[in-house]
Coordinates of N, CA and C in Angstrom, one line a residue:
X1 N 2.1 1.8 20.4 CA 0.9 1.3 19.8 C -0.3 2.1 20.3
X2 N -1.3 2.4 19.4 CA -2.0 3.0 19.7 C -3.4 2.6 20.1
X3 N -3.9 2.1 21.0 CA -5.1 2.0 21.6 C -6.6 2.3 20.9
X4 N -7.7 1.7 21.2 CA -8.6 1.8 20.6 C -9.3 3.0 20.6
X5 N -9.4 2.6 22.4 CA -10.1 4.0 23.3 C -9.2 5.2 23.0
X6 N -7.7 5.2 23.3 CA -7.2 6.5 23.0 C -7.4 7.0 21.4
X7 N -7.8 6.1 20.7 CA -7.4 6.3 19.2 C -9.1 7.5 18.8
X8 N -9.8 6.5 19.8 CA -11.3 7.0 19.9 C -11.0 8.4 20.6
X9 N -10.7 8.7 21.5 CA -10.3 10.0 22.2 C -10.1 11.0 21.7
X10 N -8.5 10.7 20.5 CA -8.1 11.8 20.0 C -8.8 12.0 18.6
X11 N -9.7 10.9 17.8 CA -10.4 11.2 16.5 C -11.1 12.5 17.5
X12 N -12.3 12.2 18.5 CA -13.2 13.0 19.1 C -12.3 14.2 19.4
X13 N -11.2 14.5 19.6 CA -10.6 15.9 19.8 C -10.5 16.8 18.2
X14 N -9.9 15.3 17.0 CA -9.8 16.3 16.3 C -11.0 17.2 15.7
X15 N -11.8 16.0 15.5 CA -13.2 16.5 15.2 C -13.8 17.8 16.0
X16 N -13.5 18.3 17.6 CA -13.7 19.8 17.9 C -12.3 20.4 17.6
X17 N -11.4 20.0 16.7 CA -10.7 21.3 16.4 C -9.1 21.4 16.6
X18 N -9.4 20.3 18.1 CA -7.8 20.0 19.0 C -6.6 19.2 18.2
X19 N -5.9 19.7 17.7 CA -4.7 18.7 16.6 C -3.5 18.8 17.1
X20 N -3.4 18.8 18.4 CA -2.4 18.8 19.4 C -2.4 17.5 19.9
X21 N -2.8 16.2 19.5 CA -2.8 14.9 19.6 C -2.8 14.4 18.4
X22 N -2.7 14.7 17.1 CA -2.8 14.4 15.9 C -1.6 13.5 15.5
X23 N -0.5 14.0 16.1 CA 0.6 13.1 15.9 C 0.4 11.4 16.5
X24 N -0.4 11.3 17.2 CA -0.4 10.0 17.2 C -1.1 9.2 16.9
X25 N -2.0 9.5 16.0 CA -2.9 9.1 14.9 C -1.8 9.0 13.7
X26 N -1.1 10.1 13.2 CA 0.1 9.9 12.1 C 1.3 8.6 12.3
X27 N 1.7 9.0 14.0 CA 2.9 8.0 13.8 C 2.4 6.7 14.3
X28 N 1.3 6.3 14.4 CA 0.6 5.0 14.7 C 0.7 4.2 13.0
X29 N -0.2 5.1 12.1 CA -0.2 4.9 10.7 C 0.7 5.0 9.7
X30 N 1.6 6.1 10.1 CA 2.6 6.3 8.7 C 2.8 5.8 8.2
X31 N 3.8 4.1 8.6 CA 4.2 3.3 7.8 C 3.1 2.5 6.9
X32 N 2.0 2.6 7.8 CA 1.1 1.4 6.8 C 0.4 1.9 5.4
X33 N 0.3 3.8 5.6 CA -0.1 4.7 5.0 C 1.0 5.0 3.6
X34 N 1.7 4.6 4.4 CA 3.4 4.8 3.4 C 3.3 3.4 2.4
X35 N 2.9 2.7 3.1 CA 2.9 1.4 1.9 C 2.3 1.3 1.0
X36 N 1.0 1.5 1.5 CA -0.3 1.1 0.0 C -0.1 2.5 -0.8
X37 N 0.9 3.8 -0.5 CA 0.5 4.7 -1.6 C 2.0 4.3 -2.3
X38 N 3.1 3.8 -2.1 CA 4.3 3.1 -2.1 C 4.1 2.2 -3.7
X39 N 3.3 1.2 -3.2 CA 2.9 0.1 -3.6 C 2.1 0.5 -5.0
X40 N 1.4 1.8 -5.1 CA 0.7 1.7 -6.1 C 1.6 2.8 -6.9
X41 N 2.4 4.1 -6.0 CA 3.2 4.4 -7.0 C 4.5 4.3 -7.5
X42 N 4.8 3.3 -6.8 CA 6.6 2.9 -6.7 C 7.3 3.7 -7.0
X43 N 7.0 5.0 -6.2 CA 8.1 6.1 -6.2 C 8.2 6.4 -4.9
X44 N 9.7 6.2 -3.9 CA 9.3 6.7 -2.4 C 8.9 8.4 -2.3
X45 N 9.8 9.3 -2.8 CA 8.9 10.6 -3.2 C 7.4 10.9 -3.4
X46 N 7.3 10.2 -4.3 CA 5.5 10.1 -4.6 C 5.2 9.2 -3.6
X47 N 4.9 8.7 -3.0 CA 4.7 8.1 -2.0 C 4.2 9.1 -0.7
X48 N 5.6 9.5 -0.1 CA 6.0 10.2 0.8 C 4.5 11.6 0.6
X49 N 4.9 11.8 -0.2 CA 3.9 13.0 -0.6 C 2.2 12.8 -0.6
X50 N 2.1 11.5 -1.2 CA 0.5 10.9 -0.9 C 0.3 10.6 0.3
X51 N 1.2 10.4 0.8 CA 0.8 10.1 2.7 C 0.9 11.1 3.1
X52 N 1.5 12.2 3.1 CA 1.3 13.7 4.0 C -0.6 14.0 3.5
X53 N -0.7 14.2 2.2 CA -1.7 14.3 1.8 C -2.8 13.9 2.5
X54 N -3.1 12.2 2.3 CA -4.1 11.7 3.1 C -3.9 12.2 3.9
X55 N -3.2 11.9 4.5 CA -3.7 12.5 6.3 C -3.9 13.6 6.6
X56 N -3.5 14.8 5.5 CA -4.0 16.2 5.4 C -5.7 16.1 5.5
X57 N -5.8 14.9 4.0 CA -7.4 15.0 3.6 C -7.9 14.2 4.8
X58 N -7.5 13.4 5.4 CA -8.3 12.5 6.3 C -9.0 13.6 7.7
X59 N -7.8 14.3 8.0 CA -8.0 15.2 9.0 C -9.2 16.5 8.8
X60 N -9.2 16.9 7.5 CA -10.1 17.6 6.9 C -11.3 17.0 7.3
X61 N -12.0 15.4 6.6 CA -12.7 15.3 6.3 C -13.3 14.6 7.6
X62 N -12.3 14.5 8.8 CA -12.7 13.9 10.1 C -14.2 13.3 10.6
X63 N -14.7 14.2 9.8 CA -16.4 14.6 10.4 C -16.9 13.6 9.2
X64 N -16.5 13.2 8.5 CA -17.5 12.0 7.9 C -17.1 11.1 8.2
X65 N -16.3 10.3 9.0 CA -15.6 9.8 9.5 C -16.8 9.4 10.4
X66 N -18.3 8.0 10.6 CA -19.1 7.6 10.9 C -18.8 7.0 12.0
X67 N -17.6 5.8 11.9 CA -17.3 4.6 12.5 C -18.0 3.6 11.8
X68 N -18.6 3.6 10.9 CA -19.1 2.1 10.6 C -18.2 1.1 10.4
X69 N -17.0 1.3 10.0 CA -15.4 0.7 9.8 C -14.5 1.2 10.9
X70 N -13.5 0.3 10.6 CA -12.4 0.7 11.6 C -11.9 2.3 11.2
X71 N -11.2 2.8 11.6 CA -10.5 4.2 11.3 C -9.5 3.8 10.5
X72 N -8.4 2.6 10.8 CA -7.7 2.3 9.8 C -8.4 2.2 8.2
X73 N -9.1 1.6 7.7 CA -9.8 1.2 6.9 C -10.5 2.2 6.1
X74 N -10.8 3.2 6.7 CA -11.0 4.3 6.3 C -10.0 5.7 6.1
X75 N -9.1 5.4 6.6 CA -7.7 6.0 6.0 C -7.3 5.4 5.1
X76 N -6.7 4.1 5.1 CA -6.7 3.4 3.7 C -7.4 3.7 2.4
X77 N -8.8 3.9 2.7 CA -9.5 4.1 1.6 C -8.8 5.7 1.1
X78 N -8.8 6.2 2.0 CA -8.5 7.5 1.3 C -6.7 7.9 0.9
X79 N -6.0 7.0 1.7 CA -4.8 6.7 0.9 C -4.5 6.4 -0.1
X80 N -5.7 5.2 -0.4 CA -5.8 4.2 -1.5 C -6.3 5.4 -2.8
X81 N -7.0 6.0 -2.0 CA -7.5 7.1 -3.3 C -6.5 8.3 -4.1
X82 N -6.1 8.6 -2.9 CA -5.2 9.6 -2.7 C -3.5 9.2 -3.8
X83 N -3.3 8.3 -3.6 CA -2.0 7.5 -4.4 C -2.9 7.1 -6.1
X84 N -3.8 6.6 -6.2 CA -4.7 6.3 -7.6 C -4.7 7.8 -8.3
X85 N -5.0 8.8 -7.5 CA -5.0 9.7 -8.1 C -3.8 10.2 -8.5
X86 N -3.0 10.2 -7.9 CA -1.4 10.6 -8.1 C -0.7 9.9 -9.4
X87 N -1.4 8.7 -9.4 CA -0.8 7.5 -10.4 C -1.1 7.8 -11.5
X88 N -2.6 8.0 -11.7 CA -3.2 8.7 -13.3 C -2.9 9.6 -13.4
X89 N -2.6 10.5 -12.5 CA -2.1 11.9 -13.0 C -0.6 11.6 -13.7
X90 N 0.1 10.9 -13.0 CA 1.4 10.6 -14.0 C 1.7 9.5 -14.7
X91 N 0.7 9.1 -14.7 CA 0.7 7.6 -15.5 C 1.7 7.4 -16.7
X92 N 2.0 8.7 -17.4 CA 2.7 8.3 -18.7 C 4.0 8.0 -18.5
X93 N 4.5 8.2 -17.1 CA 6.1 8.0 -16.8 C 6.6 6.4 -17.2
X94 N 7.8 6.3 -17.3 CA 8.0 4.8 -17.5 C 8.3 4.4 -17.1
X95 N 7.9 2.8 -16.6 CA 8.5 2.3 -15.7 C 9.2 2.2 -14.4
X96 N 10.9 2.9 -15.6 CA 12.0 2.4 -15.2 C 12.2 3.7 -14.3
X97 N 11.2 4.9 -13.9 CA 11.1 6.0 -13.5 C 10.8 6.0 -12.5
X98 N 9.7 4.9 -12.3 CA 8.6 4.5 -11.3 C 9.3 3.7 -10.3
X99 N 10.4 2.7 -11.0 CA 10.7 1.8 -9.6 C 12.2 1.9 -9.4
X100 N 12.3 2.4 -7.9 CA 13.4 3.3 -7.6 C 13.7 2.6 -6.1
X101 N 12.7 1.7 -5.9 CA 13.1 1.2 -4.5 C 13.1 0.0 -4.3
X102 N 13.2 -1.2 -3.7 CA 12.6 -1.9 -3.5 C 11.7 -3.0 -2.9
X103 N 11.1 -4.2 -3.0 CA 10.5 -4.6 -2.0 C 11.0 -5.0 -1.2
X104 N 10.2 -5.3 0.3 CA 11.2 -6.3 1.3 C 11.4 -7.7 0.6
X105 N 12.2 -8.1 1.0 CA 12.5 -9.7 0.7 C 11.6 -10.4 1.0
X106 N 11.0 -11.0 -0.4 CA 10.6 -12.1 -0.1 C 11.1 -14.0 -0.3
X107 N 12.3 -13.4 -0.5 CA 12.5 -15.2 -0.5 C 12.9 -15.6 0.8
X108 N 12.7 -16.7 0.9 CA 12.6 -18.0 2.1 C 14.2 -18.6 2.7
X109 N 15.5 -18.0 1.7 CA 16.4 -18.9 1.9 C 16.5 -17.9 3.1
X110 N 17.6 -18.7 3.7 CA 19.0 -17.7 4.5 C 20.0 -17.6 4.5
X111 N 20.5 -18.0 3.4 CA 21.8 -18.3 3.0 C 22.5 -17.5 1.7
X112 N 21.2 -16.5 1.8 CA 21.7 -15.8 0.1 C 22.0 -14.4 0.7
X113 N 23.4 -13.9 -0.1 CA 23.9 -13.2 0.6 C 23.1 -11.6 -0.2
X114 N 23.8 -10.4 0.2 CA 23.2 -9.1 0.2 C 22.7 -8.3 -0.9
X115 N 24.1 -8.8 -2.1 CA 23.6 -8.4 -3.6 C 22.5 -9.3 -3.9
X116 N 22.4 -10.9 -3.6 CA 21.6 -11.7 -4.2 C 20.4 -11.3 -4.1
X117 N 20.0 -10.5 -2.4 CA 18.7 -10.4 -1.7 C 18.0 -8.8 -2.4
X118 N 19.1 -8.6 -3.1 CA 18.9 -7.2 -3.7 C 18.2 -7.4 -5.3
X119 N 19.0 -8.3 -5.5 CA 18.8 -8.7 -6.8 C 17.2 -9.3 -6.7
X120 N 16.9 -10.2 -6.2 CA 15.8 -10.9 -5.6 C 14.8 -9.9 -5.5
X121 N 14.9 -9.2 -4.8 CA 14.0 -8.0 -4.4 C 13.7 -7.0 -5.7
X122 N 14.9 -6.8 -6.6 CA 14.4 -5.9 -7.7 C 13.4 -6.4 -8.9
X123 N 13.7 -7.9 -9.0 CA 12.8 -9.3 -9.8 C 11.5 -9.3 -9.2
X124 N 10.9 -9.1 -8.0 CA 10.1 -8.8 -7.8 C 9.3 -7.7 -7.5
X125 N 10.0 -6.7 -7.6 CA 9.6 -5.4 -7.4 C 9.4 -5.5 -9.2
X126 N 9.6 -5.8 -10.2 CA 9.1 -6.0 -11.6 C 8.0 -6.8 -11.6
X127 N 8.2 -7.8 -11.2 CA 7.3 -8.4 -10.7 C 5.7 -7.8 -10.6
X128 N 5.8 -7.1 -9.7 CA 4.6 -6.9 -8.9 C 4.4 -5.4 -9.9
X129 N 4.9 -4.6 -10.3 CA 5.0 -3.9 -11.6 C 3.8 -4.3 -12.8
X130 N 4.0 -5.6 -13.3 CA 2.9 -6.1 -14.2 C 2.1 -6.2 -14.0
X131 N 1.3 -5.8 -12.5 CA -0.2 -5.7 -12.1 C -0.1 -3.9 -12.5
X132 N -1.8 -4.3 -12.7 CA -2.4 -2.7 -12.4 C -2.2 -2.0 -11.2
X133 N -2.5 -0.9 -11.2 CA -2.3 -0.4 -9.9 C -3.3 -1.1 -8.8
X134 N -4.4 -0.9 -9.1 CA -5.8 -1.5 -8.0 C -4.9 -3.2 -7.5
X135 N -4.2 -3.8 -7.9 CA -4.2 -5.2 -8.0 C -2.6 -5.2 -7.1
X136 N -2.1 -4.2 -7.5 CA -0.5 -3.5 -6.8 C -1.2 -3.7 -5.4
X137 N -2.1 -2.7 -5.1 CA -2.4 -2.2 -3.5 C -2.8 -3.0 -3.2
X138 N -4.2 -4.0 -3.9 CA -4.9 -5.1 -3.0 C -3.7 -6.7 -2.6
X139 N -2.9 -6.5 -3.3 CA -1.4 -7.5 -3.4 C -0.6 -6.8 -1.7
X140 N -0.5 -5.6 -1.9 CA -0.1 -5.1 -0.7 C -0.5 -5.1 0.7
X141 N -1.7 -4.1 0.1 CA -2.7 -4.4 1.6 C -2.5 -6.1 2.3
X142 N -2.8 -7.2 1.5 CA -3.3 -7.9 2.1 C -2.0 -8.9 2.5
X143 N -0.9 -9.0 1.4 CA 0.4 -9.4 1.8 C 1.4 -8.7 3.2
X144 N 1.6 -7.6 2.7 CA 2.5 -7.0 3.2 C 2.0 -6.5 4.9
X145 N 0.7 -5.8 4.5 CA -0.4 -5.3 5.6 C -0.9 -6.0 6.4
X146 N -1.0 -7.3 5.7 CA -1.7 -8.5 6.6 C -3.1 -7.6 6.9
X147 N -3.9 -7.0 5.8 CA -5.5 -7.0 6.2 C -6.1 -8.0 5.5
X148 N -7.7 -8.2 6.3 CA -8.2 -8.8 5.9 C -8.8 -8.1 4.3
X149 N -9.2 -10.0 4.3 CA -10.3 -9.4 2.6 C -10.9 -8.5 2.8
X150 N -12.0 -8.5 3.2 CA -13.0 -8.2 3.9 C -13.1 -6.5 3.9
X151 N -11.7 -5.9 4.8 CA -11.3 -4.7 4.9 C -10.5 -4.0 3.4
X152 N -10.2 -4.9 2.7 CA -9.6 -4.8 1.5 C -10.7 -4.4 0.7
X153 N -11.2 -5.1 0.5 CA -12.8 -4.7 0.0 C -13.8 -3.6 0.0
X154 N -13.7 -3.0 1.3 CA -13.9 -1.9 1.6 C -12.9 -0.7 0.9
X155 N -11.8 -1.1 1.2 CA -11.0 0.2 0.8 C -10.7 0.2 -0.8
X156 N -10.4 -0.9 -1.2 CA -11.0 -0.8 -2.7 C -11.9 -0.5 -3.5
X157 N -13.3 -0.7 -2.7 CA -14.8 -0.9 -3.2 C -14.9 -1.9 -4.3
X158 N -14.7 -3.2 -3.6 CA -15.1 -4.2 -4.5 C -15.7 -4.8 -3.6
X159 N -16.6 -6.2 -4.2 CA -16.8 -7.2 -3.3 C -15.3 -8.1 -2.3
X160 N -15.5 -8.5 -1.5 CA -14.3 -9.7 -1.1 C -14.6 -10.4 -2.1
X161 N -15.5 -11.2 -2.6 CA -15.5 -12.2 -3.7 C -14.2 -11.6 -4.5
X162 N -14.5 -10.6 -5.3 CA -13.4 -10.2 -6.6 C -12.5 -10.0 -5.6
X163 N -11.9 -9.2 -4.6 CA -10.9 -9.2 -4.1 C -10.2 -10.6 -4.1
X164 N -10.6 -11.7 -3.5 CA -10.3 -12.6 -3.7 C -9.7 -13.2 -5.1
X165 N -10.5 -13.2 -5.9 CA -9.9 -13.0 -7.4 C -9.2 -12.7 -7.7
X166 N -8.9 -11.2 -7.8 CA -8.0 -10.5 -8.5 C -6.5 -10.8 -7.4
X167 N -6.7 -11.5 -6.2 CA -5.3 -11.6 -5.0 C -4.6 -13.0 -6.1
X168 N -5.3 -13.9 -6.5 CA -5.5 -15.1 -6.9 C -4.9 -15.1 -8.5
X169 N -5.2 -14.2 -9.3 CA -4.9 -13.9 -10.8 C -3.8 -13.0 -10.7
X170 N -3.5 -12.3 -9.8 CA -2.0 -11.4 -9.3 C -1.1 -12.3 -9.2
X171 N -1.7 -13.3 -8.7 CA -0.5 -14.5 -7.5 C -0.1 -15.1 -9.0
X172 N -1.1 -15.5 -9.7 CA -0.2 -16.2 -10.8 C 0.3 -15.4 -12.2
X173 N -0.6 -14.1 -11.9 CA 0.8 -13.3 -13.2 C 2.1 -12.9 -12.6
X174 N 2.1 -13.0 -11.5 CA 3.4 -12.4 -10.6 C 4.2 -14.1 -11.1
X175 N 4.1 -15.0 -10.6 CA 4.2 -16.2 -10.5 C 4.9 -16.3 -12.2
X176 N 3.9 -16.7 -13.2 CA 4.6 -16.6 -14.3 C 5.1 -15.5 -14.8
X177 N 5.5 -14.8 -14.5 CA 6.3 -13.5 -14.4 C 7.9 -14.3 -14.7
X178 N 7.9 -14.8 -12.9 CA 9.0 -15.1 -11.9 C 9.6 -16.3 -13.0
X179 N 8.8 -17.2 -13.7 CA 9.3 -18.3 -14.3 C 9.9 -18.3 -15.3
X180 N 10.1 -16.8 -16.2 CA 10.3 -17.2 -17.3 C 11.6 -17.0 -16.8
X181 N 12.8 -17.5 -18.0 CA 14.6 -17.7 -17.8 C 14.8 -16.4 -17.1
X182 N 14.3 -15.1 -18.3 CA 15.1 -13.9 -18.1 C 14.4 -13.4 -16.7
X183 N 13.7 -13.8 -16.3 CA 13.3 -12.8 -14.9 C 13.3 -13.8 -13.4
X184 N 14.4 -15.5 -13.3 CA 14.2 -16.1 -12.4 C 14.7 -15.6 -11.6
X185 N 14.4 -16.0 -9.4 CA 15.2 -15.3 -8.8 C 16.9 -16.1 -8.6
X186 N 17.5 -15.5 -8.5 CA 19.1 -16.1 -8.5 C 19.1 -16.7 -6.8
X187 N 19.5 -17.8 -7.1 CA 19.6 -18.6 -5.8 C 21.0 -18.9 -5.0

């Protein structure tokens, strides 16, 4: 885990130049950097590749890098940008091109065995598919990421009010998604 002060330490190195600590700014973040660009392009490849990026671009742009936000939050935004852009650029692909992986589990039993949990996980990986992309990541961020609104908001550029909204109007197109016959989860 990476520390506040140290985190503060090595931004101030990169910023004169030093990227001989840079790695632990990457391996602190990867995963969470991996997710929101994941999330919006549900391809691990494209994924993979928007996260080398950000943190290419984040490292670049070090120097605008204020502090008024957290450092997380400010890498998000630029992951968050970084995967949007990736997405329009390919946007015409289909679908069934797009989702190649799946979510973690989210059902509650424990008793459902490995294909079921697979199965489960691909119904909602369609699922979460029927949102827009912006509604994909803010569904992520705040699920999966456990950030606040607040910080969601930021990296989005919405109000928290609409964030709140659009978490809320996700929850129930995801939801009746999940209800109709052909797409229930198998129990």
């Amino acid at each position: 885990m990476l520390l506040k002060e140290t985190e503060h330490i090595v931004i101030e190195g990169i910023r004169k130049g030093d990227l001989s600590r840079a790695h632990l700014i990457v391996d602190h973040y990867k995963e969470m950097v991996h997710q929101v660009c994941y999330r919006i392009l549900l391809n691990d490849e494209e994924a993979e590749e928007a996260t080398q990026d950000s943190f290419l671009k984040a490292f670049e742009a070090i120097d605008q890098f204020r502090g008024d936000a957290k450092f997380s939050t400010w890498l998000f935004r630029i992951a968050y940008n970084m995967a949007l852009g990736r997405y329009r650029k390919n946007h015409r692909r289909s679908a069934w091109e797009w989702i190649t992986d799946k979510l973690p589990d989210f059902a509650h039993t424990q008793e459902t065995d490995h294909f079921e949990l697979e199965e489960q996980s691909e119904i909602i990986s369609h699922a979460l598919h029927q949102l827009n992309e912006k509604d994909r990541a803010i569904v992520t961020l705040y699920y999966l990421e456990e950030i606040a609104v607040k910080e969601i908001a930021e990296i989005v550029d919405l109000s928290p009010n609409l964030v709140k909204v659009r978490l809320h109007r996700s929850r129930k197109k995801m939801a009746t998604y999940l209800k109709e016959p052909e797409n229930r989860l198998a129990v």
